[in-house]
Short mmCIF file of C-alpha atoms in Angstrom, two decimals:
data_model
loop_
_atom_site.label_atom_id
_atom_site.label_comp_id
_atom_site.label_asym_id
_atom_site.label_seq_id
_atom_site.Cartn_x
_atom_site.Cartn_y
_atom_site.Cartn_z
CA MET D 1 -25.75 22.51 14.31
CA LYS D 2 -26.95 23.29 17.84
CA ARG D 3 -28.83 19.99 18.00
CA LEU D 4 -25.75 18.15 16.75
CA LEU D 5 -23.55 19.76 19.39
CA LEU D 6 -26.04 18.88 22.11
CA ALA D 7 -26.10 15.28 20.94
CA CYS D 8 -22.31 15.17 20.89
CA LEU D 9 -22.05 16.66 24.36
CA ALA D 10 -24.56 14.14 25.67
CA ALA D 11 -22.43 11.33 24.29
CA VAL D 12 -19.32 12.88 25.83
CA VAL D 13 -21.02 12.94 29.23
CA THR D 14 -21.75 9.24 28.77
CA VAL D 15 -18.07 8.57 28.04
CA LEU D 16 -16.97 10.49 31.11
CA ALA D 17 -19.54 8.82 33.29
CA SER D 18 -18.42 5.39 32.14
CA GLY D 19 -14.83 6.16 33.16
CA LYS D 20 -13.39 5.61 29.68
CA GLY D 21 -10.01 7.22 29.13
CA ALA D 22 -9.47 9.78 26.39
CA LYS D 23 -6.89 8.94 23.72
CA ALA D 24 -6.06 10.12 20.20
CA MET D 25 -9.28 8.67 18.71
CA PRO D 26 -10.90 7.36 21.90
CA VAL D 27 -13.93 5.86 20.17
CA PHE D 28 -11.62 3.70 18.06
CA ALA D 29 -8.94 3.04 20.67
CA GLU D 30 -11.39 2.03 23.39
CA ALA D 31 -13.53 -0.13 21.12
CA TYR D 32 -10.51 -2.12 19.88
CA GLY D 33 -8.41 -1.94 23.04
CA TYR D 34 -5.57 -0.18 21.23
CA ASP D 35 -3.24 2.52 22.46
CA CYS D 36 -2.36 5.62 20.43
CA GLN D 37 0.68 4.03 18.79
CA LYS D 38 -1.51 1.69 16.78
CA CYS D 39 -2.38 4.59 14.45
CA HIS D 40 -0.02 7.42 15.43
CA ILE D 41 3.67 8.19 15.36
CA GLN D 42 2.97 11.06 17.72
CA VAL D 43 -0.53 12.46 18.10
CA PRO D 44 -1.88 13.74 15.78
CA ALA D 45 0.70 12.53 13.19
CA LEU D 46 -0.50 9.26 11.67
CA ASN D 47 1.63 6.19 10.96
CA SER D 48 1.10 4.02 7.87
CA TYR D 49 -1.78 2.06 9.41
CA GLY D 50 -3.48 5.21 10.70
CA ARG D 51 -3.24 6.76 7.24
CA TYR D 52 -4.85 3.66 5.76
CA VAL D 53 -7.74 3.93 8.23
CA GLN D 54 -8.14 7.61 7.35
CA ARG D 55 -8.06 6.97 3.58
CA SER D 56 -10.69 4.23 3.93
CA MET D 57 -13.04 6.78 5.53
CA TYR D 58 -13.02 4.41 8.57
CA ALA D 59 -14.71 1.67 6.53
CA VAL D 60 -11.94 -0.83 7.39
CA LEU D 61 -13.11 -0.68 11.01
CA ASP D 62 -15.85 -3.03 12.14
CA ARG D 63 -19.20 -1.34 12.78
CA GLN D 64 -20.25 -3.80 15.47
CA THR D 65 -17.00 -3.32 17.36
CA LEU D 66 -17.32 0.47 17.27
CA SER D 67 -20.96 0.34 18.40
CA SER D 68 -19.85 -0.58 21.92
CA ILE D 69 -18.51 2.96 22.48
CA PRO D 70 -20.39 6.29 22.25
CA PRO D 71 -19.28 8.01 19.02
CA ALA D 72 -18.42 11.44 20.48
CA TRP D 73 -15.71 12.88 22.66
CA LEU D 74 -13.97 16.11 23.66
CA GLY D 75 -10.36 16.64 22.65
CA GLU D 76 -7.78 19.20 23.78
CA ALA D 77 -4.80 19.85 21.48
CA ALA D 78 -1.96 21.19 23.62
CA PHE D 79 1.17 22.59 21.96
CA TYR D 80 4.20 24.72 22.64
CA ASP D 81 5.99 27.29 20.50
CA SER D 82 9.76 26.85 20.61
CA GLN D 83 10.15 30.38 19.18
CA ASP D 84 8.16 32.12 21.90
CA PRO D 85 10.71 34.51 23.50
CA ASN D 86 8.85 34.58 26.82
CA GLU D 87 7.90 30.97 27.50
CA PRO D 88 9.40 28.86 24.68
CA HIS D 89 8.86 25.46 26.29
CA LYS D 90 5.66 25.89 28.24
CA ALA D 91 2.69 23.82 27.12
CA GLN D 92 -0.14 26.02 25.86
CA PHE D 93 -3.80 25.06 25.92
CA GLY D 94 -6.84 26.66 24.35
CA ASN D 95 -7.72 24.27 21.50
CA LEU D 96 -10.79 22.32 22.62
CA ALA D 97 -12.97 20.45 20.11
CA VAL D 98 -15.96 18.12 20.13
CA HIS D 99 -15.83 15.16 17.72
CA LEU D 100 -18.33 12.70 16.29
CA SER D 101 -16.95 9.81 14.25
CA GLY D 102 -17.77 6.29 13.14
CA TYR D 103 -20.71 4.64 11.41
CA LEU D 104 -24.08 6.26 10.76
CA ALA D 105 -25.47 3.17 8.99
CA ASP D 106 -24.19 0.15 7.07
CA ASP D 107 -21.53 1.39 4.65
CA VAL D 108 -22.03 5.02 5.79
CA THR D 109 -19.32 6.67 7.91
CA THR D 110 -18.73 10.18 9.18
CA HIS D 111 -16.38 12.51 11.01
CA ILE D 112 -17.42 15.88 12.41
CA GLN D 113 -15.07 18.11 14.39
CA GLN D 114 -16.24 21.42 15.80
CA TRP D 115 -13.71 23.58 17.62
CA LEU D 116 -15.24 25.02 20.78
CA VAL D 117 -12.08 27.03 21.45
CA GLN D 118 -9.30 27.47 18.89
CA ASN D 119 -6.12 29.41 19.75
CA ASP D 120 -7.95 30.77 22.79
CA GLU D 121 -10.74 32.17 20.61
CA PRO D 122 -14.17 30.88 19.55
CA GLY D 123 -13.54 27.99 17.18
CA GLY D 124 -14.75 27.06 13.73
CA LEU D 125 -15.89 23.90 11.99
CA ASP D 126 -12.81 21.84 11.13
CA THR D 127 -14.34 18.74 9.52
CA ALA D 128 -17.85 17.58 8.58
CA TRP D 129 -18.08 14.75 6.06
CA VAL D 130 -20.30 11.77 5.31
CA SER D 131 -19.10 8.87 3.14
CA TYR D 132 -20.96 6.06 1.37
CA ASP D 133 -18.34 3.33 1.27
CA ARG D 134 -19.62 1.01 -1.47
CA ILE D 135 -20.48 3.42 -4.26
CA PHE D 136 -18.87 1.19 -6.92
CA GLY D 137 -18.36 -1.88 -4.77
CA PRO D 138 -15.97 -2.67 -1.90
CA ASN D 139 -13.22 -0.15 -1.08
CA THR D 140 -14.86 2.68 -3.06
CA HIS D 141 -16.18 5.88 -1.51
CA LEU D 142 -18.40 8.83 -2.30
CA VAL D 143 -17.72 11.59 0.20
CA PHE D 144 -19.63 14.84 0.75
CA GLY D 145 -18.85 17.67 3.13
CA LYS D 146 -15.89 19.53 4.56
CA GLN D 147 -12.98 17.13 4.23
CA VAL D 148 -9.27 16.67 3.65
CA VAL D 149 -8.64 17.17 -0.07
CA PRO D 150 -6.79 14.46 -2.06
CA GLY D 151 -3.03 14.54 -1.65
CA PRO D 152 -0.16 12.92 0.25
CA SER D 153 -1.34 11.69 3.64
CA PHE D 154 1.38 13.55 5.51
CA PHE D 155 0.05 16.92 4.30
CA SER D 156 -2.62 16.60 6.99
CA GLN D 157 -2.59 15.40 10.60
CA TRP D 158 0.93 16.59 11.34
CA MET D 159 2.13 17.80 14.72
CA ASP D 160 4.53 20.62 13.85
CA LEU D 161 3.44 24.15 14.69
CA ALA D 162 4.85 25.23 11.29
CA PRO D 163 3.83 22.45 8.85
CA PHE D 164 5.44 21.54 5.53
CA ALA D 165 5.87 24.47 3.14
CA VAL D 166 5.06 22.30 0.10
CA PRO D 167 1.24 22.18 0.53
CA ASP D 168 0.82 25.96 0.14
CA THR D 169 2.10 27.43 -3.13
CA VAL D 170 1.61 31.09 -4.01
CA VAL D 171 0.30 31.48 -7.57
CA GLY D 172 -0.14 35.11 -8.59
CA GLU D 173 -1.80 36.88 -5.68
CA HIS D 174 -3.41 33.87 -4.02
CA VAL D 175 -2.30 30.75 -2.19
CA GLN D 176 -2.98 27.43 -3.88
CA ALA D 177 -3.55 25.18 -0.85
CA PHE D 178 -3.06 21.45 -1.29
CA GLU D 179 -3.98 20.40 2.23
CA ASP D 180 -6.82 22.63 3.52
CA ASN D 181 -10.10 21.05 4.58
CA ARG D 182 -12.66 22.28 2.02
CA TRP D 183 -16.32 21.78 1.19
CA GLY D 184 -16.94 19.54 -1.76
CA ALA D 185 -17.39 15.98 -2.99
CA LYS D 186 -14.97 13.28 -4.05
CA VAL D 187 -14.88 9.67 -5.21
CA GLY D 188 -12.12 7.39 -4.09
CA TRP D 189 -10.76 3.86 -4.05
CA THR D 190 -8.39 2.42 -1.50
CA ASN D 191 -7.05 -0.97 -0.49
CA PRO D 192 -4.21 -1.94 1.87
CA TYR D 193 -1.57 -0.99 -0.72
CA PHE D 194 -2.95 1.53 -3.21
CA THR D 195 -5.21 4.58 -3.15
CA ALA D 196 -6.73 6.93 -5.72
CA ASP D 197 -9.23 9.77 -5.34
CA ILE D 198 -10.48 12.84 -7.16
CA GLY D 199 -12.88 15.56 -6.11
CA TRP D 200 -14.23 19.06 -6.64
CA PHE D 201 -13.84 21.54 -3.80
CA GLY D 202 -14.86 25.07 -2.94
CA SER D 203 -14.88 27.08 0.27
CA ASP D 204 -12.85 26.30 3.39
CA ALA D 205 -15.21 28.36 5.58
CA ASP D 206 -17.38 27.13 8.44
CA LEU D 207 -20.91 25.79 7.96
CA ASN D 208 -21.79 28.87 5.89
CA GLY D 209 -19.33 27.65 3.25
CA ALA D 210 -21.26 24.43 2.56
CA THR D 211 -23.44 26.10 -0.08
CA ASP D 212 -21.09 28.89 -1.14
CA PHE D 213 -20.42 28.30 -4.83
CA SER D 214 -20.44 31.97 -5.77
CA ALA D 215 -18.03 33.58 -8.23
CA ASP D 216 -15.96 35.08 -5.41
CA THR D 217 -15.12 31.66 -3.97
CA GLY D 218 -12.10 29.71 -5.17
CA LYS D 219 -12.82 26.28 -6.66
CA ALA D 220 -10.58 23.39 -7.69
CA ILE D 221 -10.48 19.83 -8.92
CA GLN D 222 -7.84 17.90 -6.97
CA TRP D 223 -6.64 14.31 -7.32
CA ASN D 224 -4.12 11.84 -5.92
CA VAL D 225 -2.86 8.37 -6.94
CA ALA D 226 -0.37 6.54 -4.74
CA TYR D 227 1.27 3.34 -3.63
CA ALA D 228 0.67 3.55 0.12
CA PRO D 229 1.09 0.24 1.96
CA PHE D 230 -0.71 0.00 5.28
CA ASN D 231 2.25 -1.70 6.98
CA ARG D 232 5.26 0.27 5.72
CA PRO D 233 6.25 3.92 6.32
CA ILE D 234 6.41 4.82 2.63
CA GLN D 235 4.24 6.47 0.00
CA LEU D 236 4.99 6.95 -3.68
CA GLY D 237 2.51 8.89 -5.75
CA VAL D 238 1.44 11.82 -7.88
CA TYR D 239 -1.14 14.49 -7.09
CA GLY D 240 -2.47 17.61 -8.72
CA SER D 241 -4.90 20.48 -8.63
CA HIS D 242 -6.61 22.58 -11.31
CA GLY D 243 -8.83 25.47 -10.34
CA THR D 244 -9.79 29.12 -10.26
CA SER D 245 -9.46 31.90 -7.73
CA PRO D 246 -11.10 35.35 -7.75
CA LEU D 247 -8.84 38.38 -8.07
CA THR D 248 -9.19 41.34 -5.73
CA GLU D 249 -9.58 43.78 -8.65
CA GLY D 250 -12.12 41.58 -10.41
CA GLY D 251 -11.74 38.68 -12.78
CA ILE D 252 -10.59 35.09 -12.29
CA ASP D 253 -7.11 33.64 -11.92
CA ARG D 254 -6.72 30.11 -13.29
CA PHE D 255 -4.03 27.81 -11.92
CA ALA D 256 -2.80 24.24 -12.14
CA GLY D 257 -0.18 22.27 -10.26
CA THR D 258 1.13 18.71 -10.30
CA GLY D 259 3.62 17.04 -7.99
CA ALA D 260 5.29 13.69 -7.38
CA TYR D 261 6.41 12.35 -4.01
#
C-alpha cells in the first residue's frame, strides 16, 4: 500500500507540474476535454451518463484517450452542515483523498481511493477494485476488490450529508446496508440501456478486510437488474440481498431483502 501511495503521489505531482486543473474526475475530464456537468448533476452526484460510465467499470472510455493524462490525483471533498448551530453555512474541509483510476491493461480497469484525511481524522480505504471487462464478451465484467455493491445507482455518489434512508435497513440487531463499499467479487453486464450484476460481499473494513472471511464478519449475496438509459434521468429496476450477520451473543442472524424502484 505504501508503494501504491508513493506512485499515486508521484503522478499527482506530475499533474500539478503540468498545470492541469482539478475537476470531479480530472483524469477523465482532462483527457476528453469535458467539464464536470458531462457526468455530474452536482459533484459527486452522477447524472445518467455518469452512472453509465460507473456501471461499465470505465470500460466505455477509450484507453488511448485516457493514456494522455496521469491516472492519479488528489481530491478534497468540502461540505457544510446546515444543522450546525454554530456555523451552519460555513464550508468545512478535512476530507482529502488520493485516487488512481483508469486502465491497467487492455480490458482491465481499476479505481482506488485512499482517504488521507477523513472528517479531520486519519482516513481509510474507500475503494479498491480491479475489473476484467470482457469476461463473457463485450459489456461483461468480473470485478474483485472493495467496490460499490449492486443496487440503484443513486444509492452511491450522492452529495447530501444525510443520504437516503432506504439503503440502510435495520434487521434484528444489525443494519442491512445496501450501498456500503464492501470487499468481494461480482459479475455484471451493462449496455447503454440495461444493466444486471450479482456478487458476494464481506467486510467493509480497510485493507485488512480484503481477506477477512471469518465467522464474525457479515456476508451477503446482492444483485440488481435495471432499465437504466445512459441519456435519460430514469431507472426502473429490482434489487435484493441475502446474507448473514453475526450476533453479539453468539450465533448467526440470516436476512433477506428485495426492493423495486
